Coordinates of C-alpha atoms and ligand atoms in Angstrom, one line a residue:
Chain A
M1 CA 92.0 -19.4 -72.1
S2 CA 95.0 -16.1 -72.6
I3 CA 93.2 -14.7 -75.9
T4 CA 94.3 -11.0 -77.4
L5 CA 91.7 -10.1 -79.1
P6 CA 92.3 -7.7 -81.7
T7 CA 91.9 -4.0 -81.2
R8 CA 89.3 -1.8 -83.0
R9 CA 92.3 0.4 -84.1
D10 CA 93.1 -2.4 -86.6
E11 CA 91.2 -1.4 -89.8
A12 CA 89.3 -4.1 -90.4
W13 CA 88.2 -4.5 -86.8
R14 CA 87.1 -1.2 -86.6
W15 CA 83.0 -1.9 -87.1
A16 CA 83.6 -5.2 -84.7
D17 CA 81.8 -5.6 -81.6
L18 CA 84.2 -6.9 -79.5
D19 CA 82.8 -5.7 -76.3
T20 CA 79.8 -7.5 -76.6
L21 CA 82.6 -10.5 -78.1
S22 CA 84.5 -10.6 -74.4
A23 CA 81.1 -10.1 -72.1
A24 CA 80.0 -13.3 -73.7
R25 CA 83.4 -15.1 -72.6
T26 CA 82.4 -15.3 -68.7
T27 CA 78.8 -15.1 -68.5
P28 CA 78.0 -18.3 -66.9
R29 CA 77.0 -21.8 -68.0
A30 CA 73.1 -23.0 -67.8
E31 CA 71.2 -26.0 -69.6
I32 CA 71.3 -26.6 -72.1
G33 CA 68.2 -26.8 -75.1
D34 CA 67.0 -29.4 -76.0
A35 CA 69.0 -30.0 -79.7
A36 CA 66.5 -31.8 -81.3
D37 CA 65.2 -28.2 -82.3
H38 CA 67.6 -27.5 -84.0
F39 CA 67.8 -30.0 -86.0
L40 CA 66.1 -29.8 -90.0
D41 CA 63.8 -33.2 -90.7
L42 CA 66.6 -34.4 -93.1
D43 CA 68.5 -37.7 -93.3
G44 CA 72.4 -37.1 -93.2
P45 CA 74.4 -37.5 -90.4
R46 CA 74.1 -35.1 -87.2
L47 CA 76.5 -33.8 -84.5
V48 CA 75.7 -31.7 -81.4
F49 CA 78.4 -29.4 -80.4
V50 CA 77.6 -28.5 -76.7
D51 CA 79.8 -25.4 -75.5
G52 CA 82.0 -26.8 -77.6
A53 CA 81.6 -30.6 -76.8
F54 CA 81.2 -33.3 -78.9
D55 CA 78.6 -35.1 -77.6
A56 CA 78.0 -38.5 -79.0
A57 CA 74.7 -39.3 -77.0
R58 CA 72.7 -37.0 -79.2
S59 CA 74.7 -37.3 -82.3
D60 CA 75.0 -39.9 -85.7
P61 CA 78.1 -38.4 -86.6
R62 CA 77.7 -41.0 -89.3
R63 CA 81.1 -40.7 -91.7
V64 CA 82.1 -37.2 -90.1
R65 CA 84.9 -37.9 -88.1
V66 CA 85.2 -36.2 -84.4
Q67 CA 89.0 -35.3 -84.1
A68 CA 91.8 -33.3 -82.7
I69 CA 92.5 -30.4 -85.4
A70 CA 95.4 -27.9 -85.3
A71 CA 94.7 -24.4 -86.1
E72 CA 96.5 -23.1 -88.9
T73 CA 95.5 -20.0 -89.7
A74 CA 97.1 -16.8 -89.3
H75 CA 93.9 -15.5 -88.5
P76 CA 93.6 -13.6 -85.1
L77 CA 90.1 -15.6 -83.8
G78 CA 90.5 -18.5 -86.2
M79 CA 93.8 -18.7 -84.6
H80 CA 92.4 -20.3 -81.4
A81 CA 89.9 -22.5 -82.3
A82 CA 92.0 -25.8 -82.8
G83 CA 91.3 -29.3 -80.5
T84 CA 88.3 -31.9 -80.9
G85 CA 86.5 -30.8 -83.8
W86 CA 84.8 -32.2 -87.0
S87 CA 86.5 -33.7 -90.3
L88 CA 84.7 -34.5 -93.7
D89 CA 87.3 -36.0 -95.7
L90 CA 85.6 -37.2 -99.2
D91 CA 87.0 -39.7 -101.9
A92 CA 86.7 -39.3 -106.1
S93 CA 82.9 -38.4 -106.5
E94 CA 81.7 -39.6 -103.5
A95 CA 78.8 -37.8 -101.8
E96 CA 77.7 -36.8 -98.7
T97 CA 74.8 -34.9 -98.4
C98 CA 72.8 -33.4 -95.4
I99 CA 75.4 -33.1 -92.9
Q100 CA 73.9 -30.6 -89.7
I101 CA 75.6 -29.4 -87.1
A102 CA 74.6 -27.7 -83.7
H103 CA 76.1 -25.9 -81.8
L104 CA 74.5 -24.9 -78.9
G105 CA 75.8 -22.7 -76.1
S106 CA 74.7 -22.3 -72.6
G107 CA 77.4 -19.6 -72.0
G108 CA 81.0 -19.0 -71.7
E109 CA 83.5 -19.5 -75.0
S110 CA 83.5 -22.7 -76.8
H111 CA 86.3 -22.8 -79.7
V112 CA 85.6 -26.0 -82.5
P113 CA 87.9 -26.5 -85.6
A114 CA 86.5 -28.3 -88.7
T115 CA 87.5 -29.7 -91.8
L116 CA 86.0 -30.5 -94.9
T117 CA 88.0 -31.6 -97.1
L118 CA 86.5 -33.3 -101.0
G119 CA 88.0 -35.3 -103.4
R120 CA 87.4 -34.9 -106.8
D121 CA 84.3 -34.4 -108.3
A122 CA 82.5 -35.5 -105.0
V123 CA 79.5 -33.8 -104.0
A124 CA 78.3 -32.6 -99.7
S125 CA 76.1 -30.1 -98.6
V126 CA 76.3 -29.1 -94.4
V127 CA 73.7 -26.9 -93.2
E128 CA 74.8 -25.5 -89.4
S129 CA 73.2 -23.9 -86.3
Y130 CA 74.1 -21.9 -84.0
A131 CA 72.0 -21.2 -80.9
G132 CA 71.5 -20.3 -77.0
S133 CA 74.4 -18.0 -76.0
G134 CA 78.3 -17.6 -74.9
W135 CA 81.5 -16.9 -77.7
A136 CA 80.7 -19.8 -80.0
N137 CA 83.9 -19.2 -81.7
R138 CA 85.0 -21.3 -85.4
L139 CA 87.5 -22.2 -87.5
T140 CA 86.0 -23.9 -90.8
R141 CA 88.8 -25.0 -93.5
I142 CA 88.2 -26.8 -96.5
R143 CA 89.6 -27.7 -99.9
L144 CA 87.3 -28.9 -102.5
A145 CA 89.4 -31.4 -105.4
E146 CA 88.3 -29.7 -109.7
G147 CA 85.1 -30.8 -110.2
A148 CA 83.6 -30.8 -105.8
R149 CA 81.4 -29.0 -104.9
L150 CA 80.0 -28.1 -101.4
M151 CA 77.4 -25.9 -100.6
R152 CA 77.1 -25.0 -97.5
S153 CA 74.2 -22.9 -95.1
V154 CA 74.8 -21.5 -91.5
R155 CA 72.2 -19.8 -89.4
L156 CA 73.7 -17.8 -86.1
V157 CA 70.0 -18.0 -84.5
Q158 CA 72.3 -18.1 -80.7
S159 CA 69.4 -15.7 -78.2
A160 CA 72.7 -13.4 -77.3
G161 CA 76.3 -13.9 -76.9
F162 CA 78.2 -13.6 -79.6
V163 CA 79.5 -15.4 -83.2
S164 CA 82.2 -16.1 -84.8
L165 CA 83.3 -17.7 -87.7
R166 CA 86.1 -17.6 -90.5
E167 CA 86.1 -19.5 -93.3
E168 CA 88.7 -20.7 -95.2
A169 CA 88.4 -22.2 -98.3
E170 CA 90.5 -23.5 -101.4
I171 CA 88.8 -23.8 -104.6
G172 CA 90.3 -26.2 -107.2
Q173 CA 89.5 -26.6 -110.6
A174 CA 86.2 -26.3 -112.2
A175 CA 84.8 -26.4 -108.4
S176 CA 82.1 -24.6 -106.7
L177 CA 81.9 -23.7 -103.0
V178 CA 78.4 -22.0 -101.3
S179 CA 78.1 -21.1 -98.6
I180 CA 75.4 -18.7 -97.1
F181 CA 74.9 -16.8 -93.3
L182 CA 72.2 -15.9 -92.0
G183 CA 72.4 -13.7 -88.8
A184 CA 69.0 -14.0 -87.2
G185 CA 69.5 -13.8 -83.4
G186 CA 70.0 -10.9 -80.7
M187 CA 73.9 -12.4 -80.6
G188 CA 76.4 -9.9 -82.0
S189 CA 78.3 -11.6 -84.7
R190 CA 81.6 -11.3 -86.9
I191 CA 81.6 -13.7 -90.3
D192 CA 85.3 -13.7 -92.3
G193 CA 85.7 -15.5 -94.8
E194 CA 89.2 -15.9 -97.3
L195 CA 88.3 -18.0 -100.0
V196 CA 90.8 -18.4 -102.8
V197 CA 90.2 -19.8 -106.6
T198 CA 93.4 -21.7 -106.9
G199 CA 92.1 -23.7 -110.1
D200 CA 91.1 -22.9 -113.4
G201 CA 86.8 -22.0 -114.2
G202 CA 86.3 -22.6 -110.0
F203 CA 83.3 -21.3 -108.6
A204 CA 83.3 -19.6 -104.9
E205 CA 80.1 -17.7 -103.5
M206 CA 80.0 -16.6 -99.4
G207 CA 76.9 -14.3 -98.7
G208 CA 73.8 -13.8 -97.3
A209 CA 71.6 -12.0 -94.5
L210 CA 72.4 -10.2 -91.4
L211 CA 69.6 -8.6 -89.5
T212 CA 69.6 -6.8 -86.5
R213 CA 68.0 -4.7 -83.7
G214 CA 68.1 -3.0 -80.7
E215 CA 71.6 -2.4 -80.2
Q216 CA 73.0 -5.5 -81.6
R217 CA 76.0 -5.4 -84.0
Q218 CA 76.3 -8.0 -86.8
E219 CA 79.0 -7.8 -90.0
C220 CA 81.0 -9.5 -92.9
A221 CA 84.2 -9.1 -93.5
V222 CA 84.7 -11.6 -96.0
A223 CA 87.3 -12.1 -99.6
V224 CA 87.3 -13.8 -102.7
R225 CA 90.5 -13.9 -104.3
H226 CA 90.6 -15.1 -107.9
A227 CA 94.1 -16.6 -108.6
A228 CA 93.0 -19.0 -111.1
L229 CA 91.8 -18.5 -114.9
D230 CA 87.6 -18.3 -116.1
G231 CA 86.8 -18.6 -112.7
S232 CA 83.9 -16.5 -111.4
S233 CA 82.7 -15.6 -107.9
M234 CA 79.1 -13.8 -105.6
Q235 CA 79.0 -12.3 -103.1
L236 CA 75.0 -11.3 -102.1
W237 CA 75.0 -10.1 -98.9
R238 CA 71.8 -8.5 -96.9
A239 CA 71.4 -5.7 -94.2
V240 CA 68.9 -5.5 -92.6
A241 CA 69.2 -3.1 -89.4
A242 CA 66.7 -1.6 -86.7
D243 CA 66.6 0.3 -83.7
R244 CA 70.0 1.4 -82.7
S245 CA 71.3 -2.0 -84.3
A246 CA 74.2 -2.0 -87.2
A247 CA 75.3 -4.2 -89.1
S248 CA 78.3 -4.3 -91.2
L249 CA 79.0 -5.9 -95.1
A250 CA 83.3 -5.9 -95.8
A251 CA 83.4 -7.9 -99.5
R252 CA 86.4 -8.1 -101.1
V253 CA 87.2 -9.5 -105.2
E254 CA 90.5 -9.6 -105.6
V255 CA 92.1 -10.7 -109.3
A256 CA 95.4 -11.6 -109.0
R257 CA 97.3 -10.8 -112.8
G258 CA 96.6 -13.7 -115.1
A259 CA 93.6 -14.5 -113.6
Q260 CA 92.1 -13.4 -116.7
K261 CA 88.7 -13.9 -117.7
T262 CA 87.5 -13.7 -114.3
D263 CA 84.1 -12.5 -113.5
G264 CA 83.2 -11.7 -110.2
E265 CA 80.0 -10.1 -108.8
Q266 CA 79.2 -8.1 -105.8
S267 CA 76.1 -7.0 -103.7
L268 CA 76.1 -5.2 -101.2
R269 CA 72.6 -3.7 -100.1
G270 CA 71.7 -2.6 -96.5
L271 CA 67.8 -1.8 -95.4
L272 CA 67.2 0.4 -92.6
L273 CA 64.7 0.2 -90.5
D274 CA 64.9 2.9 -88.1
R275 CA 66.1 6.5 -89.4
T276 CA 68.7 6.2 -85.3
A277 CA 69.8 1.7 -87.3
T278 CA 72.9 2.4 -89.3
V279 CA 74.0 -0.2 -91.8
N280 CA 78.1 0.1 -92.5
L281 CA 79.2 -1.4 -96.5
K282 CA 82.6 -2.0 -97.8
P283 CA 82.9 -2.9 -101.3
E284 CA 86.3 -3.3 -102.4
L285 CA 87.8 -4.6 -105.6
E286 CA 91.3 -5.0 -106.3
I287 CA 91.8 -5.6 -110.5
F288 CA 95.5 -6.9 -111.4
A289 CA 94.6 -8.5 -114.5
D290 CA 93.6 -6.8 -117.7
D291 CA 90.7 -9.3 -119.0
V292 CA 87.9 -9.5 -116.0
K293 CA 84.7 -8.6 -115.8
C294 CA 83.6 -7.1 -112.3
A295 CA 79.8 -6.4 -111.9
H296 CA 79.6 -4.7 -108.0
G297 CA 76.8 -2.2 -106.6
A298 CA 76.5 -1.2 -102.9
T299 CA 73.0 0.8 -101.7
V300 CA 71.5 1.7 -98.2
G301 CA 68.1 3.0 -98.2
E302 CA 64.5 2.7 -96.4
L303 CA 61.6 0.6 -97.5
D304 CA 60.0 1.8 -100.9
R305 CA 57.3 4.3 -99.3
A306 CA 55.0 3.5 -103.1
A307 CA 55.2 0.3 -102.7
M308 CA 54.1 0.6 -98.3
F309 CA 51.0 2.8 -99.6
Y310 CA 50.7 0.7 -102.5
L311 CA 50.4 -3.0 -100.2
Q312 CA 48.6 -0.6 -97.3
S313 CA 45.9 0.5 -99.5
R314 CA 45.0 -3.0 -100.4
G315 CA 44.0 -4.2 -97.0
L316 CA 47.6 -4.5 -95.0
P317 CA 48.3 -2.6 -92.2
E318 CA 52.0 -1.1 -92.0
G319 CA 53.6 -4.3 -89.9
V320 CA 52.6 -7.0 -92.3
A321 CA 53.7 -4.1 -95.5
K322 CA 56.8 -4.0 -94.4
A323 CA 57.3 -7.7 -92.9
L324 CA 56.5 -8.9 -96.3
L325 CA 58.7 -5.9 -98.5
T326 CA 61.5 -6.9 -96.0
R327 CA 61.2 -10.0 -96.3
A328 CA 61.6 -10.1 -100.2
F329 CA 64.7 -8.0 -99.6
V330 CA 66.0 -10.2 -97.3
A331 CA 65.3 -13.4 -100.2
D332 CA 67.9 -12.0 -102.2
A333 CA 69.9 -13.5 -99.7
I334 CA 68.1 -16.5 -98.8
D335 CA 67.2 -17.7 -102.3
R336 CA 71.3 -18.0 -102.8
I337 CA 70.3 -21.9 -101.1
G338 CA 70.0 -24.5 -104.0
E339 CA 68.3 -27.1 -101.0
E340 CA 64.8 -26.4 -101.1
P341 CA 63.9 -27.7 -97.3
V342 CA 66.9 -25.4 -95.6
R343 CA 66.1 -22.7 -98.0
A344 CA 63.1 -22.8 -96.6
A345 CA 63.6 -22.9 -93.0
F346 CA 66.2 -20.2 -94.1
L347 CA 63.2 -17.9 -94.6
A348 CA 60.9 -18.7 -91.5
D349 CA 63.6 -18.1 -89.1
A350 CA 64.6 -15.2 -91.3
E351 CA 60.3 -14.5 -91.3
A352 CA 60.0 -15.1 -87.4
W353 CA 62.8 -11.8 -86.4
L354 CA 60.7 -10.1 -88.3
A355 CA 57.6 -10.5 -86.5
E356 CA 59.7 -9.9 -83.8
A357 CA 61.4 -6.6 -84.8
L358 CA 58.3 -5.1 -86.7
A359 CA 56.4 -6.3 -83.5
Chain B
M1 CA 28.2 6.2 -99.5
L2 CA 30.4 8.5 -99.4
E3 CA 30.5 12.9 -99.0
I4 CA 33.6 14.7 -99.2
N5 CA 33.0 18.2 -98.1
N6 CA 35.3 21.3 -99.1
L7 CA 38.2 19.6 -98.8
H8 CA 42.0 20.9 -98.5
A9 CA 45.4 18.8 -99.3
E10 CA 48.2 20.0 -99.7
I11 CA 52.0 17.8 -100.2
A12 CA 54.9 19.3 -99.5
G13 CA 53.3 22.9 -98.4
N14 CA 51.6 22.5 -102.1
A15 CA 47.6 23.1 -102.0
I16 CA 46.3 20.7 -104.6
L17 CA 43.1 20.2 -103.6
K18 CA 41.0 23.2 -103.3
G19 CA 37.4 22.7 -101.1
L20 CA 36.8 19.5 -103.6
S21 CA 33.2 18.6 -102.7
L22 CA 30.9 15.7 -104.3
T23 CA 28.7 13.3 -103.0
V24 CA 28.7 9.9 -103.9
N25 CA 25.3 7.5 -103.7
A26 CA 25.2 3.3 -103.6
G27 CA 24.5 2.5 -107.2
E28 CA 26.1 5.5 -108.9
V29 CA 29.2 5.7 -111.4
H30 CA 30.8 9.3 -111.3
A31 CA 33.9 10.8 -113.5
I32 CA 35.9 12.5 -113.3
M33 CA 38.2 14.4 -115.7
G34 CA 39.8 17.7 -115.4
P35 CA 43.5 18.3 -117.0
N36 CA 47.1 17.4 -115.7
G37 CA 47.8 18.7 -112.8
A38 CA 44.6 19.3 -111.6
G39 CA 45.2 16.8 -108.1
K40 CA 42.9 13.9 -110.2
S41 CA 45.4 11.5 -108.0
T42 CA 45.5 13.7 -105.4
L43 CA 42.1 13.4 -104.8
G44 CA 42.1 9.6 -104.3
Y45 CA 45.5 9.3 -102.5
V46 CA 44.2 11.5 -100.6
L47 CA 41.1 9.1 -100.0
G48 CA 43.6 6.1 -99.7
G49 CA 45.0 8.0 -96.8
R50 CA 48.6 8.0 -98.5
P51 CA 51.1 9.0 -96.3
G52 CA 52.3 13.2 -97.2
Y53 CA 49.1 13.9 -98.4
E54 CA 47.9 16.2 -95.8
V55 CA 44.2 17.6 -95.5
T56 CA 44.5 20.8 -94.0
E57 CA 40.5 21.5 -94.3
G58 CA 37.3 20.2 -95.0
S59 CA 36.1 16.8 -93.9
V60 CA 35.2 13.0 -95.8
S61 CA 32.7 10.4 -94.7
F62 CA 31.9 7.3 -95.8
D63 CA 29.2 4.6 -94.3
G64 CA 28.5 8.0 -92.5
A65 CA 32.0 7.3 -90.2
D66 CA 35.3 9.5 -90.9
L67 CA 37.6 8.2 -93.5
L68 CA 39.5 10.7 -92.2
E69 CA 40.4 8.9 -89.6
L70 CA 41.4 5.2 -90.4
E71 CA 44.5 3.9 -91.8
P72 CA 45.1 3.2 -95.5
H73 CA 44.4 -0.5 -94.5
E74 CA 41.6 -0.3 -92.3
R75 CA 39.9 1.8 -95.1
A76 CA 40.6 -1.1 -97.7
A77 CA 38.7 -3.4 -94.8
A78 CA 35.9 -0.5 -95.5
G79 CA 35.5 -1.4 -99.0
L80 CA 37.7 0.6 -100.2
F81 CA 39.4 0.5 -103.6
L82 CA 42.1 2.6 -105.2
G83 CA 43.3 1.3 -109.1
F84 CA 46.9 3.5 -109.2
Q85 CA 47.6 5.5 -112.0
Y86 CA 51.2 4.1 -111.7
P87 CA 50.9 0.3 -110.4
V88 CA 54.1 -0.1 -108.2
E89 CA 56.4 -2.7 -109.0
I90 CA 57.0 -4.6 -106.0
P91 CA 59.7 -7.9 -106.7
G92 CA 59.8 -10.8 -104.5
I93 CA 56.4 -10.4 -103.4
S94 CA 53.9 -12.9 -106.5
N95 CA 50.9 -11.3 -107.3
V96 CA 49.0 -14.3 -105.1
Q97 CA 50.7 -13.8 -101.9
F98 CA 50.2 -10.4 -102.0
L99 CA 46.6 -10.9 -102.5
R100 CA 45.7 -13.8 -100.1
E101 CA 47.7 -11.9 -97.6
S102 CA 45.6 -9.2 -98.3
L103 CA 42.8 -10.1 -98.7
N104 CA 43.0 -12.4 -95.3
A105 CA 44.2 -8.9 -93.8
Q106 CA 40.9 -7.5 -95.3
R107 CA 38.4 -10.4 -94.0
K108 CA 40.1 -10.3 -90.6
G109 CA 39.4 -6.5 -89.8
R110 CA 35.8 -7.4 -91.2
G111 CA 35.6 -10.3 -88.3
E112 CA 35.3 -12.7 -91.1
A113 CA 37.5 -16.5 -91.5
P114 CA 40.7 -16.7 -93.6
L115 CA 40.6 -18.0 -97.4
S116 CA 43.0 -21.3 -97.7
G117 CA 45.3 -21.6 -100.1
A118 CA 43.4 -23.6 -102.3
E119 CA 40.2 -21.6 -101.6
F120 CA 41.8 -18.4 -103.2
L121 CA 44.0 -19.5 -105.7
K122 CA 39.8 -20.7 -107.1
L123 CA 38.8 -17.2 -106.5
A124 CA 42.1 -15.7 -108.1
R125 CA 41.8 -18.2 -111.2
A126 CA 38.3 -17.1 -111.9
Q127 CA 39.1 -13.4 -111.9
A128 CA 42.2 -13.3 -114.0
D129 CA 40.4 -15.9 -116.2
A130 CA 37.0 -12.7 -116.6
L131 CA 39.7 -10.5 -117.0
G132 CA 42.0 -11.6 -119.4
M133 CA 45.0 -12.6 -117.5
D134 CA 47.1 -15.6 -118.4
H135 CA 47.6 -17.7 -114.8
D136 CA 51.0 -17.6 -114.5
M137 CA 50.9 -13.6 -114.3
L138 CA 49.2 -14.3 -110.8
K139 CA 52.6 -16.3 -109.8
R140 CA 54.3 -13.4 -111.1
P141 CA 56.3 -10.7 -108.5
V142 CA 53.4 -8.0 -108.4
N143 CA 53.7 -5.6 -111.5
V144 CA 56.9 -6.2 -112.3
G145 CA 57.7 -6.4 -115.8
F146 CA 54.4 -5.5 -116.8
S147 CA 53.4 -4.4 -120.0
G148 CA 51.1 -0.6 -118.9
G149 CA 48.1 -2.6 -120.0
E150 CA 48.8 -5.0 -118.1
K151 CA 49.0 -3.4 -114.6
K152 CA 46.0 -2.2 -115.4
R153 CA 44.9 -5.3 -115.9
N154 CA 46.6 -6.7 -112.4
E155 CA 44.7 -3.4 -110.9
M156 CA 41.0 -5.3 -112.3
V157 CA 42.0 -9.0 -111.4
Q158 CA 42.8 -7.3 -107.5
M159 CA 40.0 -5.2 -107.9
G160 CA 37.8 -8.5 -108.3
I161 CA 39.3 -10.1 -106.3
L162 CA 39.1 -7.7 -103.6
S163 CA 35.8 -7.2 -104.1
P164 CA 35.3 -3.6 -102.8
R165 CA 31.8 -1.2 -101.8
L166 CA 33.4 1.8 -103.7
A167 CA 36.8 2.2 -106.2
I168 CA 38.3 5.0 -106.9
L169 CA 40.3 4.6 -110.1
D170 CA 42.7 6.6 -111.5
E171 CA 42.7 6.4 -115.7
T172 CA 42.9 2.6 -115.3
D173 CA 41.6 3.1 -119.0
S174 CA 45.2 5.0 -119.7
G175 CA 47.6 1.9 -121.9
L176 CA 44.7 -1.0 -122.5
D177 CA 44.4 -2.1 -126.1
I178 CA 40.9 -1.4 -127.9
D179 CA 40.1 -4.8 -126.6
A180 CA 41.5 -4.4 -122.7
L181 CA 39.2 -1.4 -123.0
R182 CA 35.9 -3.6 -123.0
T183 CA 37.1 -6.2 -120.7
V184 CA 38.1 -3.9 -118.9
G185 CA 34.8 -1.7 -119.1
D186 CA 32.9 -5.0 -119.0
G187 CA 35.0 -6.0 -115.7
I188 CA 34.0 -2.5 -114.0
N189 CA 30.9 -3.6 -114.4
R190 CA 30.0 -6.8 -113.0
I191 CA 32.3 -6.1 -110.2
L192 CA 30.8 -3.0 -109.0
R193 CA 27.5 -2.6 -110.6
A194 CA 25.2 -2.9 -108.1
P195 CA 22.3 -1.3 -106.0
D196 CA 25.3 -1.2 -102.7
K197 CA 28.8 0.0 -104.2
A198 CA 29.7 2.8 -107.0
V199 CA 32.6 3.8 -109.0
I200 CA 34.9 6.7 -109.5
L201 CA 36.3 6.5 -112.7
I202 CA 39.5 9.2 -113.3
T203 CA 40.0 9.5 -116.4
H204 CA 40.5 11.9 -120.1
Y205 CA 38.9 10.1 -122.5
Q206 CA 35.2 9.3 -123.6
R207 CA 36.0 6.1 -124.7
L208 CA 35.5 4.1 -121.4
L209 CA 32.5 6.0 -120.8
E210 CA 31.5 4.0 -123.5
Y211 CA 31.1 0.5 -121.2
V212 CA 30.8 2.1 -118.5
R213 CA 27.7 5.2 -118.8
P214 CA 28.5 7.3 -115.5
D215 CA 25.5 9.0 -113.5
F216 CA 28.0 12.3 -113.0
V217 CA 31.1 13.5 -115.1
H218 CA 32.1 16.4 -113.1
V219 CA 35.0 18.5 -114.2
L220 CA 38.0 19.1 -111.5
A221 CA 40.3 21.6 -112.5
D222 CA 42.5 23.4 -110.2
G223 CA 41.4 21.6 -106.8
R224 CA 38.0 22.1 -107.0
I225 CA 34.8 20.3 -108.3
T226 CA 34.7 22.9 -111.5
R227 CA 31.2 22.1 -113.2
T228 CA 28.9 19.0 -113.1
G229 CA 27.2 17.3 -115.5
G230 CA 25.3 14.2 -117.1
P231 CA 27.6 11.5 -119.5
E232 CA 26.9 14.0 -122.1
L233 CA 29.5 16.3 -120.5
A234 CA 32.2 13.8 -121.6
L235 CA 31.5 14.2 -125.4
E236 CA 31.4 18.0 -124.9
L237 CA 35.1 18.0 -123.0
E238 CA 36.1 15.7 -125.5
A239 CA 35.0 17.8 -129.0
Q240 CA 36.3 21.3 -127.3
G241 CA 38.8 20.7 -124.5
Y242 CA 38.9 22.3 -120.6
G243 CA 40.1 25.7 -122.3
A244 CA 36.9 26.9 -123.9
L245 CA 35.1 25.3 -120.4
A246 CA 37.1 28.1 -118.7
A247 CA 36.0 30.8 -121.0
Ligands
ATP401 N1 55.2 15.4 -103.9 C1 55.0 16.3 -104.7 N2 55.3 17.7 -104.0 C2 54.9 18.0 -104.8 N3 53.3 18.9 -105.8 C3 53.3 17.9 -106.0 C4 53.4 15.9 -105.6 N4 52.9 15.5 -106.1 C5 52.2 15.9 -107.3 N5 52.4 17.3 -107.0 C6 51.4 17.9 -107.4 O1 50.3 18.1 -107.5 C7 49.6 18.3 -108.3 C8 48.4 17.6 -109.0 O2 48.7 15.9 -109.4 P1 48.0 15.0 -109.7 O3 49.1 13.5 -109.8 O4 46.7 15.1 -108.6 O5 47.1 15.3 -111.2 P2 46.3 14.7 -111.8 O6 45.3 15.3 -112.0 O7 46.0 13.5 -111.5 O8 47.4 15.1 -112.9 P3 47.3 13.7 -114.5 O9 45.9 14.0 -115.6 O10 48.4 13.9 -114.9 O11 48.0 12.4 -113.9 C9 50.3 18.8 -109.3 O12 50.8 19.9 -109.9 C10 51.4 17.8 -109.3 O13 52.9 18.8 -109.6
MG402 MG1 46.6 11.5 -112.0

């Protein structure tokens, strides 16, 4: 496929690891592992995509449909995610929880679109896992009608390659979207999001934790736009960077003229495990209404030395003390996941990453 | 048990301990008193192995081994406990999780089997009961939002769980109310008053010493021990202050 990638001269892409993305496109395909490894023990629909192709034999989609979807977006990567993908359409008051999607890559590039359309007061939850290698490029479009609620938990645990995710959502009146991401693999990543609160009293949340080590680079570039009254939003991101890696968090809150009583919270924090690592933070607020409350904080630091010594003085070896403190830092973000088993699985992934990074 | 010989230590190039010597035998209680800034907490940190506290001269042996060669966690596993003057708040880590991991790390270092979650909880609850700490506080993040006195009590619960052989308790009595002082005093006696254990109490007040009777009272001033006596020295200091002593 011929794709024109953005370049780092574009302000919005200056931290992007486009070299790793390009390299991942041409890695040869190989055997793929067992998809079952990537499913949690939850009862619900299961879909497996191998190198972007739906694997019917290993899936149980139930009411999730696999079909051709157009890539209706201007996003430079998302626009290439057209073709066969998956869709969930829920009518008013319907519920479909614990949907699990495993994306397994063996090499090369794969592009999969998805749509989630929830009717009035419908409820859904989705867990997505990215494993293997190659370039996984995804576009997810979400529409939530009045009172609908969607919880998305996405973990990026590819051992290599690159994952680029583009999420676009419209959140209706009193509807709620929570999307939490964990980057705890060896791949590069770019998590792109644009959530628009279109109905009064809607809630939009996008956040997560990016853990990087070696020469790895991961980033998010997300925006929440408040276009209605009484909306609230949360963007809580944590970045942990070791070795010579870099994690970058760019998050924007936009409050349109007339979107009074908006409450937008933003918390971006970075933790450097080594002096040679980098965390870039770019918090942005663009407020055109006068009666709004937007709390925001952005900080980068190292592990608290007093806390380190306190833990060590009680008998914890340095590596264990570091892992405990770092885990607590990351848990801030993962605790936003509402479903206990999912939260536990994501925390376990973060712990496994820490055990390796601090070994 | 503990033999400190001509210890010199500095922080960021400033000499703080300037030739401190002290011998603590098993079964003894030592009190260290002294003016603010004399180096009492520094002594505790140096014995605990805090990074940034550089020993420039002298030696410390613990049970015949070179204490200064050990990493902080190895000192803990060897039986040393430091009660902090200012216990550190650690958001996101619960007391139980922290202490269970600590105890099991120590046990591992000594070649003992780890305690299960249930075994540990039983031990932790018993210690909390003995020190009058609410069980709910065991589940809370380490020291976060604890009052001054609650933090000190938590230090003692930790000490009870870890059961060290030598404790250096840095102003554990400051911030405690009258009843808590007695509870903590009883706790120290229960946990550390044994023929094979010892304790160093750093304190500004005579009160704690009424509950935990010291065998020796030392004055630490300007980085060294300037005077040593029995329990009566604490009373004398309380009556006259350090100024009179120096004169
Ligand atoms: N990080 C540091 N950098 C420079 N000087 C320090 C540092 N930490 C402590 N000091 C100095 O070391 C000296 C001894 O401090 P220490 O805390 O040991 O005193 P102390 O005897 O415990 O006093 P107090 O009774 O007030 O607790 C003080 O003068 C203090 O200012
Ligand atoms: Mg002190």
